[in-house]
Every structure is written in structure tokens, then in C-alpha cells.
Amino acid sequence: MTQFSGDAVAVTGGGSGIGRQTGLEFANRGVDVVVADVDREGGEETVELIENESDAEATFVEVDVTESDQVEEMVSTAVEEYGSLDYAVNNAGIGGQQELTADLPEENWQRVIDINLTGVWQCLRHEIRQMNEQDDGGAIVNMASILGKVGFETASAYTAAKHGVLGLTKTAALEYGTEGVRINAVCPGFVETPMLEEAGMLSDETIREEIERRHGLERLGTPAEIADAVLWLCSDDATFTSGEALAIDGGYLAR
Ligand code: NAD
């Protein structure tokens, strides 16, 4: 089983979908979890799940990743509660628009960029500052997407933000590797979560089948399949992996 020498992880967007599953899987391996989310109800539900299903501890912090002081509080909570911040998963994100590029209202563009790109930078900078102070450094995973590697019609802000997350990941990995901080990204294919439900991609059978067909495996992924990759990148099995954009996509990019 994947081994972890660190004690604590912070997961943004931990109140739902991939983030919730990632928090649960860290907890199942004995890592304490700071669940950070703008949605208090979802975040507190994840904490309850972790406490019921594992021996690890969990704390909820209400965080909007676009707000520097709230992100700082997430990091200081990990240190105060668990003594360090060994791992961080910058996963919070929104789906955003479904309009063609020229029809996209400016505020929609800005909101997606603010949360999905600037939010990751906000998290990174506070997490790196903390990890740089620790003897053992740390490991960070940013949640990108296959849409960080290829385009997708009617998702220009989302694809721009996710391409940006990969650039940010690679640059930060180069800057902080020698200080013991490994930084990687995961690029999931389409995964069955509330995000896809809200975008109407699960309930409409025709849209669902079209999306499934774009994957070599002709199905959607599960949050657990993405969480497994996040855990591996953070673990003691991946100590020579940094600056990687790991696609977990059921063959989407092979097409
Ligand atoms: P989800 O909607 O189930 O979960 C996203 C979580 O992020 C929610 O709990 C939400 O409250 C939180 N969040 C949103 N804005 C926030 C903010 N400003 N501050 C803090 N928290 C905020 O979605 P998911 O599918 O689990 O997505 C998680 C990540 O995975 C996202 O970054 C998404 O872009 C990425 N991703 C998802 C898919 C997919 O098909 N589901 C594919 C590729 C990448």
C-alpha cells in the first residue's frame, strides 16, 4: 500500500466529488485532513464521513480560494491542529460557462479564471511558504484536467484556466524542487461528480453517451480513480516525480 511519511494534508474543494474522495483516502492511510471549501455544509459532511470511516482526524475550514487571508488560515489550521502541512491538494474548481468564446460574458470569464487559476496560485504560494519552513518540505498536487492539454468547444475560460494550472505547476516545481517541495498536477478525464451533474452531462443520456464515447474506455471516471493518482503523487513512492501533468483519463487524450 502507498506509504506516507507526512502527517497532514489540506484539500480544497474537499466538500464534494473528487476532493471529498481524496480526503477520505488520505484519512484511510492515517493522514489527518484539513477540509477546505466555500460550501460549509458539504465540507462538514466530509469531516463527519472521515471521522466515521477512519482513525484519522479532520477539521473543516471555510475557505474561498480566491481570498488570500482565508487560504492562509487553511495553512495555519493544519499547522496548529496537526503540527505541519505535508501535503496539499489544490482541487477547488467550477465548471463555468457553456457558451462559445465570442458569446461569453466577461464576468463569467473572470469568475472561472479567478477560482480555477488564480485560486490555485493563492493556495500554492501560502502552502509553499509553509513547506519551505519545514525540514521535510512537502508535496502538492494541483487539479488540472485533460482540458489543460486540449481544447473543448464552449469551455474557453475553463480550458484557459486549466492550461494555466499546468504552466504554474511546472514553473513552481522548478523553483522549489531543491527545497524539498514536489509539485505535480493531475489531469482527469470526465468524472462522475456533482460538477458534471450541474452541467447537465449526467441526466441527459445523449450528452452522456457522447462524452463517454470520447474516452478510449467509453465510460466516465470515478472520484476514487482520480484520488488514487493524487495519493500516489504525494506518497513516498513518487519521490522522483515533480512538474508532471499526469493524465488519468480513460484514454481521452489517446484519440
Ligand atoms: P464538485 O463540484 O463536485 O466539487 C468542487 C468543490 O469545489 C465543491 O465542493 C465546491 O464548493 C468547491 N469550490 C468551488 N469554488 C470554490 C472556491 N472559490 N473556494 C473553495 N471551494 C470552492 O467538482 P469535482 O468534479 O469534484 O471537481 C474537482 C476538481 O476537479 C475541479 O478543479 C475540476 O475542475 C476538476 N476536474 C473535474 C472533472 C470532472 O469531470 N468532474 C474533470 C477534470 C477536472
XYZ file of N, CA and C in Angstrom, residues 126-222:
291
model
N 0.850 30.168 -0.398
C 0.808 30.010 1.059
C 1.327 28.634 1.480
N 1.009 27.625 0.703
C 1.464 26.261 1.033
C 2.986 26.157 0.906
N 3.529 26.736 -0.167
C 4.977 26.661 -0.382
C 5.725 27.373 0.746
N 5.231 28.548 1.148
C 5.897 29.289 2.240
C 5.981 28.419 3.487
N 4.899 27.717 3.810
C 4.887 26.843 4.989
C 5.826 25.647 4.785
N 5.739 25.013 3.634
C 6.555 23.808 3.395
C 8.040 24.142 3.390
N 8.374 25.338 2.924
C 9.788 25.762 2.914
C 10.354 25.884 4.327
N 9.470 26.109 5.297
C 9.934 26.238 6.691
C 10.092 24.884 7.368
N 9.557 23.828 6.732
C 9.581 22.507 7.351
C 10.832 21.739 6.906
N 11.422 20.964 7.810
C 12.625 20.183 7.465
C 12.347 19.221 6.319
N 11.125 18.633 6.291
C 10.825 17.605 5.287
C 10.111 18.139 4.050
N 9.985 19.464 3.927
C 9.332 20.025 2.742
C 7.889 19.572 2.628
N 7.499 19.093 1.428
C 6.116 18.651 1.250
C 5.853 18.288 -0.200
N 4.621 17.902 -0.465
C 4.210 17.573 -1.838
C 2.840 18.205 -2.107
N 2.722 18.791 -3.296
C 1.486 19.485 -3.674
C 0.969 18.903 -4.991
N -0.345 18.708 -5.062
C -0.958 18.306 -6.340
C -2.017 19.337 -6.717
N -1.911 19.867 -7.904
C -2.928 20.785 -8.436
C -3.876 20.003 -9.341
N -5.178 20.260 -9.182
C -6.147 19.548 -10.014
C -6.337 20.314 -11.319
N -5.773 19.778 -12.382
C -5.978 20.387 -13.703
C -7.103 19.604 -14.393
N -6.880 19.178 -15.618
C -7.912 18.474 -16.388
C -7.276 18.070 -17.722
N -7.905 17.124 -18.413
C -7.495 16.892 -19.805
C -7.676 18.193 -20.587
N -8.610 19.046 -20.110
C -8.823 20.324 -20.791
C -7.723 21.328 -20.424
N -6.696 20.871 -19.726
C -5.450 21.622 -19.577
C -4.467 21.250 -20.679
N -4.839 20.235 -21.475
C -3.940 19.771 -22.540
C -4.550 19.924 -23.929
N -5.886 19.890 -24.000
C -6.577 20.061 -25.294
C -7.759 21.006 -25.103
N -8.275 21.505 -26.190
C -9.428 22.403 -26.121
C -10.745 21.647 -26.046
N -11.811 22.373 -25.751
C -13.163 21.775 -25.704
C -14.146 22.886 -26.048
N -14.959 22.656 -27.087
C -15.892 23.685 -27.542
C -16.803 24.126 -26.396
N -17.023 25.395 -26.277
C -17.862 26.070 -25.266
C -17.253 26.059 -23.857
N -15.929 25.895 -23.762
C -15.302 25.924 -22.430
C -14.000 26.707 -22.476
N -14.011 27.871 -23.129
C -12.728 28.573 -23.329
C -12.101 29.056 -22.022
N -12.922 29.581 -21.091
C -12.347 30.063 -19.830
C -11.793 28.889 -19.030
N -12.562 27.804 -18.985
C -12.136 26.607 -18.239
C -10.845 26.031 -18.828
N -10.798 25.893 -20.141
C -9.587 25.314 -20.755
C -8.397 26.255 -20.576
N -8.638 27.563 -20.667
C -7.527 28.521 -20.465
C -7.007 28.419 -19.038
N -7.927 28.330 -18.076
C -7.510 28.238 -16.667
C -6.726 26.949 -16.428
N -7.203 25.833 -16.963
C -6.535 24.547 -16.699
C -5.189 24.461 -17.419
N -5.087 25.031 -18.639
C -3.766 25.122 -19.278
C -2.838 25.959 -18.387
N -3.382 27.030 -17.809
C -2.589 27.884 -16.912
C -2.113 27.135 -15.684
N -2.965 26.279 -15.139
C -2.587 25.494 -13.947
C -1.372 24.621 -14.260
N -1.312 24.087 -15.475
C -0.156 23.245 -15.824
C 1.122 24.084 -15.923
N 1.021 25.285 -16.479
C 2.198 26.165 -16.549
C 2.684 26.547 -15.167
N 1.735 26.861 -14.312
C 2.040 27.225 -12.924
C 2.708 26.050 -12.198
N 2.181 24.863 -12.411
C 2.710 23.652 -11.763
C 4.167 23.428 -12.162
N 4.430 23.527 -13.468
C 5.790 23.249 -13.953
C 6.773 24.283 -13.425
N 6.377 25.557 -13.457
C 7.278 26.622 -13.003
C 7.569 26.506 -11.512
N 6.525 26.313 -10.719
C 6.727 26.199 -9.266
C 7.558 24.959 -8.930
N 7.355 23.880 -9.692
C 8.139 22.652 -9.451
C 9.622 22.924 -9.665
N 9.948 23.715 -10.698
C 11.354 24.064 -10.958
C 11.908 24.951 -9.844
N 11.074 25.869 -9.370
C 11.547 26.849 -8.390
C 11.811 26.244 -7.007
N 11.000 25.252 -6.608
C 11.058 24.806 -5.206
C 11.514 23.359 -5.014
N 11.864 22.682 -6.122
C 12.291 21.281 -6.012
C 13.483 21.103 -5.083
N 14.455 21.999 -5.190
C 15.670 21.836 -4.377
C 15.399 22.131 -2.905
N 14.249 22.714 -2.623
C 13.904 22.963 -1.214
C 13.011 21.855 -0.655
N 12.879 20.784 -1.420
C 12.150 19.623 -0.900
C 10.650 19.677 -1.100
N 10.205 20.553 -2.009
C 8.762 20.613 -2.289
C 8.527 20.092 -3.712
N 7.823 18.979 -3.811
C 7.467 18.441 -5.133
C 6.073 18.952 -5.504
N 5.934 19.382 -6.760
C 4.644 19.941 -7.201
C 4.253 19.282 -8.527
N 3.079 18.672 -8.538
C 2.597 17.966 -9.720
C 1.142 18.336 -9.992
N 0.651 17.889 -11.135
C -0.768 18.107 -11.463
C -1.377 16.793 -11.938
N -2.679 16.656 -11.705
C -3.436 15.532 -12.267
C -4.404 16.104 -13.299
N -4.524 15.401 -14.416
C -5.426 15.827 -15.498
C -6.493 14.752 -15.703
N -7.607 14.860 -14.966
C -8.646 13.841 -15.134
C -9.399 13.993 -16.451
N -9.881 12.853 -16.960
C -10.915 12.882 -17.989
C -12.222 13.267 -17.306
N -13.352 13.010 -17.953
C -14.643 13.367 -17.341
C -14.973 12.379 -16.221
N -15.329 12.934 -15.061
C -15.512 12.126 -13.857
C -16.926 12.355 -13.326
N -17.539 11.287 -12.870
C -18.923 11.363 -12.394
C -18.983 12.073 -11.035
N -19.250 13.377 -11.039
C -19.336 14.169 -9.800
C -20.487 15.184 -9.944
N -20.822 15.867 -8.843
C -21.863 16.908 -8.929
C -21.557 17.982 -9.977
N -20.254 18.215 -10.278
C -19.930 19.231 -11.290
C -20.537 18.875 -12.652
N -20.408 17.617 -13.034
C -20.972 17.186 -14.329
C -22.497 17.155 -14.285
N -23.010 16.806 -13.108
C -24.465 16.781 -12.935
C -25.027 18.186 -13.173
N -24.374 19.183 -12.518
C -24.831 20.578 -12.663
C -24.722 21.059 -14.104
N -23.754 20.539 -14.835
C -23.585 20.947 -16.238
C -24.560 20.214 -17.155
N -25.415 19.352 -16.579
C -26.415 18.624 -17.366
C -25.829 17.489 -18.178
N -24.620 17.018 -17.813
C -23.960 15.989 -18.625
C -24.288 14.572 -18.156
N -24.929 14.436 -16.995
C -25.221 13.089 -16.498
C -26.665 12.701 -16.756
N -27.578 13.673 -16.582
C -29.003 13.337 -16.692
C -29.450 13.189 -18.143
N -28.805 13.894 -19.068
C -29.159 13.799 -20.491
C -28.384 12.631 -21.118
N -29.096 11.558 -21.418
C -28.481 10.315 -21.891
C -27.662 10.532 -23.172
N -28.168 11.387 -24.088
C -27.457 11.609 -25.359
C -26.129 12.297 -25.115
N -26.146 13.346 -24.256
C -24.895 14.066 -23.960
C -23.926 13.131 -23.236
N -24.451 12.373 -22.284
C -23.596 11.467 -21.512
C -22.879 10.466 -22.434
N -23.659 9.869 -23.339
C -23.065 8.873 -24.243
C -22.010 9.501 -25.147
N -22.280 10.728 -25.603
C -21.310 11.439 -26.456
C -20.003 11.687 -25.689
N -20.133 12.116 -24.431
C -18.943 12.355 -23.604
C -18.215 11.034 -23.336
N -18.971 9.996 -23.024
C -18.346 8.692 -22.741
C -17.549 8.205 -23.953
N -18.136 8.384 -25.136
C -17.502 7.896 -26.378
C -16.151 8.557 -26.649
N -15.952 9.772 -26.095
C -14.672 10.464 -26.338
C -13.514 9.807 -25.580
N -13.834 8.961 -24.595
C -12.802 8.255 -23.830
C -12.548 6.892 -24.466
N -11.281 6.487 -24.534
C -10.969 5.164 -25.088
C -11.739 4.057 -24.371
N -11.921 4.192 -23.072
C -12.636 3.163 -22.302
C -14.159 3.296 -22.422
N -14.584 4.359 -23.090
C -16.012 4.622 -23.336
C -16.846 4.617 -22.058
N -16.287 5.236 -21.016
C -17.044 5.447 -19.775
C -16.460 6.654 -19.064
N -17.191 7.142 -18.047
C -16.666 8.227 -17.213
C -15.773 7.634 -16.132
N -14.923 8.479 -15.548
C -14.096 8.039 -14.432
C -14.856 8.175 -13.119
N -14.281 7.610 -12.058
C -14.860 7.758 -10.720
C -13.929 8.639 -9.883
